Amino acid sequence: SLFRLKDLEVAELGDCDVRIKMLAAPINPADINMIQGTYAILSSLPTVGGNEGVGEVLEVGQRVAALQPGDWVIPASTGLGTWRTQGVFPEKLLLKVPSDVPMLCAATLSVNPCTAFRMLTDFESLAPGDSVIQNAANSGVGQAVIQIAKASGIRTINVVRDRPDLSKLVDRLMALGADHVITEEMLRKPEMKDLFKSIPKPRLALNCVGGKSTTDMLRHLQPKGTMVTYGGMAKQPVTVPVSAFIFQDVRLRGFWITQWKKNHAQELPPSLADLASMMDALYQLIRRGQLTAPACTEVPLQDYKAALEAAMKPFTSSKQILLF
């Protein structure tokens, strides 16, 4: 195994640093890709895994203004190494979380819901009544897309892989606010025409699979629609028929939340206002009960091996959350 549970010395607290005690941190597909060395960020080894989570402030350096002991914080960017009981981090790498945000919501907020929010906002100006189509709709991002879209009056067509307990999954996504849940096979069927009698064709498609599922999804986009790719779980390229480009003038874009956050951290304000206003919008949704944590399984840190194995199984519909 690449993993060890190790005791490390906690760094000295500098003037601009914050000592935090981690409370909960999820295992995301990108965390596993980073460990496998197939991700765009490669840490020098040995390193601490984990890119998101929520912690409680224990102690702050003399020049730390915005945080105090007892505050909850989440990472402002990727690569913090959240799978640890304690750590010392520069204040600028942390965002304060309002105290009324539930722990599991906070622990899973900085990657998937932010990705969902940006993709629904930045590529097409969607209005109430418009529709979006997405694959891997049961993923963490997928569940956030359903809820954020629903809160804005945008309808969702959600594609999932066929599976033994399909009806249970369909019920769960419908309960989150999905308008339609269909299998990849159904995308190819003539019955899709009936579906579009009650819902407009989507202007936006969100893809984190690749391969055939993506090509089939693309066929249902409106002319001049946009497909945004943010993952490649099938490990197959995105294949686009020439006709989609020529006759439909579709746009193909990519999105990576790490890059978005990097761009916004490096520019001078007011671009940080984009990050703040997104976080505020997400907190509002959480307060209104319109955005919940994804389906989660809570695992104590010492059982991390079981959690990693579970996270890598196919058809997982529950996110593994390490508790410290």
mmCIF file of C-alpha atoms in Angstrom:
data_model
loop_
_atom_site.group_PDB
_atom_site.id
_atom_site.type_symbol
_atom_site.label_atom_id
_atom_site.label_comp_id
_atom_site.label_asym_id
_atom_site.label_seq_id
_atom_site.Cartn_x
_atom_site.Cartn_y
_atom_site.Cartn_z
ATOM 1 C CA SER A 1 0.000 0.000 0.000
ATOM 2 C CA LEU A 2 1.104 3.547 -0.757
ATOM 3 C CA PHE A 3 -0.451 4.662 2.508
ATOM 4 C CA ARG A 4 0.798 4.846 6.060
ATOM 5 C CA LEU A 5 -0.713 6.390 9.131
ATOM 6 C CA LYS A 6 2.189 8.356 10.639
ATOM 7 C CA ASP A 7 2.800 10.640 13.584
ATOM 8 C CA LEU A 8 4.422 13.888 12.474
ATOM 9 C CA GLU A 9 5.642 16.898 14.418
ATOM 10 C CA VAL A 10 3.205 19.808 14.010
ATOM 11 C CA ALA A 11 5.023 22.863 12.662
ATOM 12 C CA GLU A 12 5.724 25.948 14.771
ATOM 13 C CA LEU A 13 3.008 28.619 14.589
ATOM 14 C CA GLY A 14 4.228 31.625 12.566
ATOM 15 C CA ASP A 15 2.775 35.141 12.867
ATOM 16 C CA CYS A 16 0.450 34.672 9.881
ATOM 17 C CA ASP A 17 -0.352 31.006 10.585
ATOM 18 C CA VAL A 18 -3.329 29.151 12.000
ATOM 19 C CA ARG A 19 -3.235 25.844 13.869
ATOM 20 C CA ILE A 20 -6.273 23.736 13.102
ATOM 21 C CA LYS A 21 -7.723 20.463 14.276
ATOM 22 C CA MET A 22 -9.333 18.605 11.351
ATOM 23 C CA LEU A 23 -12.911 17.462 11.961
ATOM 24 C CA ALA A 24 -13.857 15.695 8.714
ATOM 25 C CA ALA A 25 -12.385 15.248 5.220
ATOM 26 C CA PRO A 26 -13.796 13.388 2.204
ATOM 27 C CA ILE A 27 -12.083 11.047 -0.245
ATOM 28 C CA ASN A 28 -12.697 12.422 -3.759
ATOM 29 C CA PRO A 29 -11.783 10.814 -7.112
ATOM 30 C CA ALA A 30 -9.197 13.582 -7.673
ATOM 31 C CA ASP A 31 -7.502 12.705 -4.351
ATOM 32 C CA ILE A 32 -7.062 9.133 -5.591
ATOM 33 C CA ASN A 33 -5.840 10.319 -9.024
ATOM 34 C CA MET A 34 -3.232 12.490 -7.288
ATOM 35 C CA ILE A 35 -2.003 9.471 -5.343
ATOM 36 C CA GLN A 36 -1.886 7.382 -8.527
ATOM 37 C CA GLY A 37 0.110 10.122 -10.237
ATOM 38 C CA THR A 38 -2.489 10.585 -13.012
ATOM 39 C CA TYR A 39 -3.536 14.106 -11.985
ATOM 40 C CA ALA A 40 -2.271 17.508 -13.118
ATOM 41 C CA ILE A 41 -0.916 18.213 -9.623
ATOM 42 C CA LEU A 42 1.919 15.976 -8.450
ATOM 43 C CA SER A 43 3.025 16.391 -4.859
ATOM 44 C CA SER A 44 6.591 15.605 -3.914
ATOM 45 C CA LEU A 45 6.531 12.514 -1.696
ATOM 46 C CA PRO A 46 6.057 11.793 1.130
ATOM 47 C CA THR A 47 2.951 13.969 1.355
ATOM 48 C CA VAL A 48 -0.376 14.176 3.165
ATOM 49 C CA GLY A 49 -3.387 13.276 0.998
ATOM 50 C CA GLY A 50 -6.728 15.047 0.830
ATOM 51 C CA ASN A 51 -7.782 18.301 -0.834
ATOM 52 C CA GLU A 52 -10.818 19.334 1.143
ATOM 53 C CA GLY A 53 -12.398 19.071 4.555
ATOM 54 C CA VAL A 54 -13.374 21.157 7.544
ATOM 55 C CA GLY A 55 -11.276 21.985 10.592
ATOM 56 C CA GLU A 56 -11.585 23.941 13.816
ATOM 57 C CA VAL A 57 -9.134 26.738 14.649
ATOM 58 C CA LEU A 58 -7.128 25.966 17.805
ATOM 59 C CA GLU A 59 -4.644 28.844 17.818
ATOM 60 C CA VAL A 60 -3.742 31.832 15.629
ATOM 61 C CA GLY A 61 -0.508 33.752 15.000
ATOM 62 C CA GLN A 62 -0.151 37.373 16.142
ATOM 63 C CA ARG A 63 -0.883 38.883 12.744
ATOM 64 C CA VAL A 64 -3.945 36.767 11.962
ATOM 65 C CA ALA A 65 -6.942 39.115 11.834
ATOM 66 C CA ALA A 66 -9.898 37.268 10.332
ATOM 67 C CA LEU A 67 -9.820 34.008 12.336
ATOM 68 C CA GLN A 68 -9.965 33.116 16.010
ATOM 69 C CA PRO A 69 -9.987 29.896 18.066
ATOM 70 C CA GLY A 70 -13.276 28.015 17.696
ATOM 71 C CA ASP A 71 -13.901 29.173 14.085
ATOM 72 C CA TRP A 72 -14.474 26.510 11.450
ATOM 73 C CA VAL A 73 -12.390 26.711 8.276
ATOM 74 C CA ILE A 74 -12.161 24.995 4.891
ATOM 75 C CA PRO A 75 -9.294 25.101 2.328
ATOM 76 C CA ALA A 76 -9.280 28.114 0.011
ATOM 77 C CA SER A 77 -7.424 26.080 -2.641
ATOM 78 C CA THR A 78 -6.350 22.550 -3.533
ATOM 79 C CA GLY A 79 -3.366 20.641 -2.151
ATOM 80 C CA LEU A 80 -3.654 21.435 1.556
ATOM 81 C CA GLY A 81 -3.332 17.790 2.673
ATOM 82 C CA THR A 82 -6.463 17.436 4.792
ATOM 83 C CA TRP A 83 -6.145 13.791 5.854
ATOM 84 C CA ARG A 84 -4.511 14.635 9.183
ATOM 85 C CA THR A 85 -5.637 15.277 12.737
ATOM 86 C CA GLN A 86 -3.860 18.658 13.060
ATOM 87 C CA GLY A 87 -1.927 21.089 10.901
ATOM 88 C CA VAL A 88 -0.480 24.592 10.764
ATOM 89 C CA PHE A 89 -1.373 26.602 7.647
ATOM 90 C CA PRO A 90 -0.990 30.217 6.461
ATOM 91 C CA GLU A 91 -4.219 32.141 7.097
ATOM 92 C CA LYS A 92 -4.539 32.967 3.380
ATOM 93 C CA LEU A 93 -5.034 29.263 2.531
ATOM 94 C CA LEU A 94 -8.173 29.036 4.695
ATOM 95 C CA LEU A 95 -11.741 30.292 4.405
ATOM 96 C CA LYS A 96 -13.924 30.830 7.470
ATOM 97 C CA VAL A 97 -17.206 28.890 7.428
ATOM 98 C CA PRO A 98 -20.321 30.340 9.100
ATOM 99 C CA SER A 99 -21.160 28.488 12.305
ATOM 100 C CA ASP A 100 -24.614 27.415 11.078
ATOM 101 C CA VAL A 101 -23.232 25.239 8.244
ATOM 102 C CA PRO A 102 -23.454 21.516 9.186
ATOM 103 C CA MET A 103 -20.145 19.644 9.453
ATOM 104 C CA LEU A 104 -20.627 17.279 6.491
ATOM 105 C CA CYS A 105 -21.780 20.172 4.264
ATOM 106 C CA ALA A 106 -18.675 22.164 5.182
ATOM 107 C CA ALA A 107 -16.375 19.151 4.702
ATOM 108 C CA THR A 108 -17.648 18.559 1.147
ATOM 109 C CA LEU A 109 -18.180 22.161 0.048
ATOM 110 C CA SER A 110 -14.957 23.422 -1.482
ATOM 111 C CA VAL A 111 -14.642 21.049 -4.475
ATOM 112 C CA ASN A 112 -17.899 19.552 -5.787
ATOM 113 C CA PRO A 113 -20.514 22.256 -5.058
ATOM 114 C CA CYS A 114 -18.070 24.962 -6.221
ATOM 115 C CA THR A 115 -17.505 23.031 -9.459
ATOM 116 C CA ALA A 116 -21.270 22.624 -9.958
ATOM 117 C CA PHE A 117 -21.926 26.305 -9.208
ATOM 118 C CA ARG A 118 -19.290 27.601 -11.622
ATOM 119 C CA MET A 119 -20.302 25.280 -14.468
ATOM 120 C CA LEU A 120 -23.946 26.347 -14.151
ATOM 121 C CA THR A 121 -22.910 30.029 -14.062
ATOM 122 C CA ASP A 122 -19.888 30.600 -16.290
ATOM 123 C CA PHE A 123 -20.635 28.982 -19.655
ATOM 124 C CA GLU A 124 -24.258 29.674 -20.621
ATOM 125 C CA SER A 125 -26.612 32.276 -19.175
ATOM 126 C CA LEU A 126 -29.398 29.964 -18.090
ATOM 127 C CA ALA A 127 -32.858 31.225 -17.161
ATOM 128 C CA PRO A 128 -35.652 29.542 -15.190
ATOM 129 C CA GLY A 129 -37.270 26.903 -17.405
ATOM 130 C CA ASP A 130 -34.020 26.138 -19.277
ATOM 131 C CA SER A 131 -32.546 22.661 -19.003
ATOM 132 C CA VAL A 132 -29.148 21.071 -18.405
ATOM 133 C CA ILE A 133 -28.061 17.500 -19.172
ATOM 134 C CA GLN A 134 -25.306 15.768 -17.181
ATOM 135 C CA ASN A 135 -23.761 12.309 -16.915
ATOM 136 C CA ALA A 136 -22.549 10.618 -13.710
ATOM 137 C CA ALA A 137 -25.460 12.470 -12.139
ATOM 138 C CA ASN A 138 -25.082 10.498 -8.896
ATOM 139 C CA SER A 139 -21.540 11.842 -8.330
ATOM 140 C CA GLY A 140 -20.839 14.535 -5.740
ATOM 141 C CA VAL A 141 -20.846 17.211 -8.459
ATOM 142 C CA GLY A 142 -23.954 15.662 -10.024
ATOM 143 C CA GLN A 143 -25.906 15.828 -6.766
ATOM 144 C CA ALA A 144 -24.867 19.480 -6.293
ATOM 145 C CA VAL A 145 -25.820 20.357 -9.903
ATOM 146 C CA ILE A 146 -29.321 18.911 -9.351
ATOM 147 C CA GLN A 147 -29.879 20.962 -6.194
ATOM 148 C CA ILE A 148 -28.330 24.262 -7.359
ATOM 149 C CA ALA A 149 -30.212 24.060 -10.683
ATOM 150 C CA LYS A 150 -33.490 23.255 -8.910
ATOM 151 C CA ALA A 151 -33.081 26.296 -6.633
ATOM 152 C CA SER A 152 -32.722 28.486 -9.770
ATOM 153 C CA GLY A 153 -35.684 26.951 -11.609
ATOM 154 C CA ILE A 154 -33.392 25.185 -14.102
ATOM 155 C CA ARG A 155 -34.432 21.669 -15.056
ATOM 156 C CA THR A 156 -32.032 18.738 -15.102
ATOM 157 C CA ILE A 157 -31.799 15.631 -17.264
ATOM 158 C CA ASN A 158 -29.600 13.244 -15.317
ATOM 159 C CA VAL A 159 -27.789 10.331 -16.927
ATOM 160 C CA VAL A 160 -26.555 7.414 -14.784
ATOM 161 C CA ARG A 161 -25.150 3.973 -15.531
ATOM 162 C CA ASP A 162 -27.606 1.100 -15.360
ATOM 163 C CA ARG A 163 -27.151 -0.887 -12.121
ATOM 164 C CA PRO A 164 -28.881 -3.516 -9.990
ATOM 165 C CA ASP A 165 -30.526 -1.013 -7.583
ATOM 166 C CA LEU A 166 -31.362 1.556 -10.272
ATOM 167 C CA SER A 167 -34.831 2.413 -8.945
ATOM 168 C CA LYS A 168 -33.371 3.281 -5.514
ATOM 169 C CA LEU A 169 -30.881 5.659 -7.141
ATOM 170 C CA VAL A 170 -33.587 7.216 -9.337
ATOM 171 C CA ASP A 171 -35.752 7.859 -6.245
ATOM 172 C CA ARG A 172 -32.828 9.427 -4.401
ATOM 173 C CA LEU A 173 -31.974 11.817 -7.264
ATOM 174 C CA MET A 174 -35.649 12.707 -7.785
ATOM 175 C CA ALA A 175 -35.882 13.504 -4.070
ATOM 176 C CA LEU A 176 -32.950 15.938 -4.505
ATOM 177 C CA GLY A 177 -34.921 17.724 -7.233
ATOM 178 C CA ALA A 178 -33.943 15.934 -10.476
ATOM 179 C CA ASP A 179 -36.528 16.372 -13.262
ATOM 180 C CA HIS A 180 -35.530 13.301 -15.287
ATOM 181 C CA VAL A 181 -33.171 10.413 -14.479
ATOM 182 C CA ILE A 182 -32.277 8.153 -17.393
ATOM 183 C CA THR A 183 -29.689 5.483 -18.146
ATOM 184 C CA GLU A 184 -26.911 5.807 -20.740
ATOM 185 C CA GLU A 185 -28.787 3.250 -22.918
ATOM 186 C CA MET A 186 -31.907 5.405 -22.923
ATOM 187 C CA LEU A 187 -29.934 8.328 -24.418
ATOM 188 C CA ARG A 188 -29.747 6.335 -27.657
ATOM 189 C CA LYS A 189 -33.440 5.462 -27.832
ATOM 190 C CA PRO A 190 -36.083 7.193 -29.968
ATOM 191 C CA GLU A 191 -38.132 7.738 -26.748
ATOM 192 C CA MET A 192 -35.825 10.682 -25.987
ATOM 193 C CA LYS A 193 -38.069 12.598 -28.428
ATOM 194 C CA ASP A 194 -40.968 12.192 -25.989
ATOM 195 C CA LEU A 195 -38.889 13.516 -23.117
ATOM 196 C CA PHE A 196 -38.287 16.749 -25.041
ATOM 197 C CA LYS A 197 -42.025 17.331 -25.422
ATOM 198 C CA SER A 198 -42.123 18.370 -21.758
ATOM 199 C CA ILE A 199 -38.714 20.000 -21.346
ATOM 200 C CA PRO A 200 -36.624 22.147 -23.721
ATOM 201 C CA LYS A 201 -33.468 20.694 -25.220
ATOM 202 C CA PRO A 202 -30.494 21.602 -23.031
ATOM 203 C CA ARG A 203 -28.144 24.486 -23.851
ATOM 204 C CA LEU A 204 -25.566 23.075 -21.434
ATOM 205 C CA ALA A 205 -24.157 19.540 -21.049
ATOM 206 C CA LEU A 206 -21.838 18.610 -18.172
ATOM 207 C CA ASN A 207 -19.506 15.700 -18.804
ATOM 208 C CA CYS A 208 -17.285 13.837 -16.369
ATOM 209 C CA VAL A 209 -17.301 10.458 -18.111
ATOM 210 C CA GLY A 210 -16.027 10.599 -21.710
ATOM 211 C CA GLY A 211 -16.446 7.866 -24.323
ATOM 212 C CA LYS A 212 -19.785 6.840 -25.781
ATOM 213 C CA SER A 213 -21.944 8.354 -23.029
ATOM 214 C CA THR A 214 -20.597 11.785 -23.893
ATOM 215 C CA THR A 215 -21.163 11.477 -27.650
ATOM 216 C CA ASP A 216 -24.739 10.349 -27.001
ATOM 217 C CA MET A 217 -25.366 13.238 -24.606
ATOM 218 C CA LEU A 218 -24.028 15.736 -27.147
ATOM 219 C CA ARG A 219 -26.667 14.677 -29.683
ATOM 220 C CA HIS A 220 -29.384 16.228 -27.536
ATOM 221 C CA LEU A 221 -27.799 19.663 -27.104
ATOM 222 C CA GLN A 222 -29.487 22.694 -28.633
ATOM 223 C CA PRO A 223 -27.704 24.287 -31.597
ATOM 224 C CA LYS A 224 -24.835 26.475 -30.322
ATOM 225 C CA GLY A 225 -25.032 24.686 -26.966
ATOM 226 C CA THR A 226 -21.970 24.122 -24.781
ATOM 227 C CA MET A 227 -20.571 20.913 -23.381
ATOM 228 C CA VAL A 228 -18.249 21.351 -20.407
ATOM 229 C CA THR A 229 -15.934 18.455 -19.540
ATOM 230 C CA TYR A 230 -14.707 18.341 -15.940
ATOM 231 C CA GLY A 231 -13.722 14.686 -15.566
ATOM 232 C CA GLY A 232 -13.022 11.501 -17.507
ATOM 233 C CA MET A 233 -14.166 8.563 -15.422
ATOM 234 C CA ALA A 234 -14.422 6.177 -18.387
ATOM 235 C CA LYS A 235 -10.772 7.012 -19.238
ATOM 236 C CA GLN A 236 -11.841 7.366 -22.888
ATOM 237 C CA PRO A 237 -11.577 10.448 -25.086
ATOM 238 C CA VAL A 238 -14.471 12.728 -25.927
ATOM 239 C CA THR A 239 -15.545 11.922 -29.492
ATOM 240 C CA VAL A 240 -17.580 14.498 -31.376
ATOM 241 C CA PRO A 241 -19.332 13.853 -34.694
ATOM 242 C CA VAL A 242 -18.267 16.375 -37.351
ATOM 243 C CA SER A 243 -21.947 17.171 -37.941
ATOM 244 C CA ALA A 244 -22.279 18.416 -34.351
ATOM 245 C CA PHE A 245 -19.600 21.016 -35.062
ATOM 246 C CA ILE A 246 -20.757 22.037 -38.538
ATOM 247 C CA PHE A 247 -24.554 21.874 -38.313
ATOM 248 C CA GLN A 248 -25.066 22.406 -34.582
ATOM 249 C CA ASP A 249 -22.067 24.673 -33.921
ATOM 250 C CA VAL A 250 -21.609 23.117 -30.489
ATOM 251 C CA ARG A 251 -18.947 24.498 -28.184
ATOM 252 C CA LEU A 252 -16.653 22.224 -26.214
ATOM 253 C CA ARG A 253 -15.096 23.642 -23.061
ATOM 254 C CA GLY A 254 -13.231 22.322 -20.045
ATOM 255 C CA PHE A 255 -13.390 23.207 -16.366
ATOM 256 C CA TRP A 256 -11.081 22.598 -13.419
ATOM 257 C CA ILE A 257 -11.988 24.202 -10.070
ATOM 258 C CA THR A 258 -8.326 24.188 -8.956
ATOM 259 C CA GLN A 259 -7.396 26.413 -11.903
ATOM 260 C CA TRP A 260 -10.402 28.674 -11.346
ATOM 261 C CA LYS A 261 -9.395 29.215 -7.717
ATOM 262 C CA LYS A 262 -5.762 29.760 -8.704
ATOM 263 C CA ASN A 263 -6.770 32.397 -11.272
ATOM 264 C CA HIS A 264 -8.893 34.167 -8.697
ATOM 265 C CA ALA A 265 -6.261 34.070 -5.970
ATOM 266 C CA GLN A 266 -3.520 35.506 -8.197
ATOM 267 C CA GLU A 267 -5.481 38.448 -9.572
ATOM 268 C CA LEU A 268 -5.870 41.544 -7.470
ATOM 269 C CA PRO A 269 -9.243 42.100 -5.835
ATOM 270 C CA PRO A 270 -12.098 42.437 -6.741
ATOM 271 C CA SER A 271 -11.775 38.969 -8.336
ATOM 272 C CA LEU A 272 -11.680 37.443 -4.853
ATOM 273 C CA ALA A 273 -15.179 38.877 -4.646
ATOM 274 C CA ASP A 274 -16.165 36.121 -7.119
ATOM 275 C CA LEU A 275 -15.011 33.494 -4.632
ATOM 276 C CA ALA A 276 -16.718 35.262 -1.716
ATOM 277 C CA SER A 277 -19.991 35.732 -3.591
ATOM 278 C CA MET A 278 -20.003 32.086 -4.711
ATOM 279 C CA MET A 279 -19.420 30.914 -1.138
ATOM 280 C CA ASP A 280 -22.179 33.236 0.121
ATOM 281 C CA ALA A 281 -24.578 31.879 -2.495
ATOM 282 C CA LEU A 282 -23.746 28.300 -1.448
ATOM 283 C CA TYR A 283 -24.183 29.139 2.265
ATOM 284 C CA GLN A 284 -27.593 30.666 1.481
ATOM 285 C CA LEU A 285 -28.666 27.481 -0.331
ATOM 286 C CA ILE A 286 -27.477 25.360 2.616
ATOM 287 C CA ARG A 287 -29.388 27.558 5.100
ATOM 288 C CA ARG A 288 -32.573 27.215 3.058
ATOM 289 C CA GLY A 289 -32.191 23.439 2.913
ATOM 290 C CA GLN A 290 -31.715 23.612 -0.871
ATOM 291 C CA LEU A 291 -28.157 22.213 -0.829
ATOM 292 C CA THR A 292 -27.245 19.243 1.345
ATOM 293 C CA ALA A 293 -24.081 17.189 1.752
ATOM 294 C CA PRO A 294 -23.862 14.311 -0.767
ATOM 295 C CA ALA A 295 -24.758 10.816 0.416
ATOM 296 C CA CYS A 296 -21.927 10.082 2.870
ATOM 297 C CA THR A 297 -20.383 7.209 4.828
ATOM 298 C CA GLU A 298 -18.460 8.382 7.903
ATOM 299 C CA VAL A 299 -15.267 6.429 8.649
ATOM 300 C CA PRO A 300 -12.816 6.921 11.547
ATOM 301 C CA LEU A 301 -9.298 7.804 10.363
ATOM 302 C CA GLN A 302 -7.804 4.508 11.566
ATOM 303 C CA ASP A 303 -10.098 2.668 9.095
ATOM 304 C CA TYR A 304 -8.706 4.711 6.177
ATOM 305 C CA LYS A 305 -7.791 1.548 4.184
ATOM 306 C CA ALA A 306 -11.410 0.385 4.095
ATOM 307 C CA ALA A 307 -12.508 3.912 3.168
ATOM 308 C CA LEU A 308 -10.057 4.111 0.247
ATOM 309 C CA GLU A 309 -11.144 0.698 -1.021
ATOM 310 C CA ALA A 310 -14.800 1.682 -0.805
ATOM 311 C CA ALA A 311 -14.096 4.972 -2.611
ATOM 312 C CA MET A 312 -12.554 3.094 -5.555
ATOM 313 C CA LYS A 313 -15.370 0.555 -6.014
ATOM 314 C CA PRO A 314 -17.577 0.980 -9.079
ATOM 315 C CA PHE A 315 -21.157 2.262 -8.632
ATOM 316 C CA THR A 316 -20.367 3.907 -5.299
ATOM 317 C CA SER A 317 -23.173 6.261 -4.488
ATOM 318 C CA SER A 318 -21.810 7.268 -1.099
ATOM 319 C CA LYS A 319 -18.843 9.546 -0.446
ATOM 320 C CA GLN A 320 -16.373 8.261 2.163
ATOM 321 C CA ILE A 321 -15.714 10.875 4.850
ATOM 322 C CA LEU A 322 -12.775 10.474 7.231
ATOM 323 C CA LEU A 323 -13.479 11.606 10.793
ATOM 324 C CA PHE A 324 -10.609 12.652 13.058
#
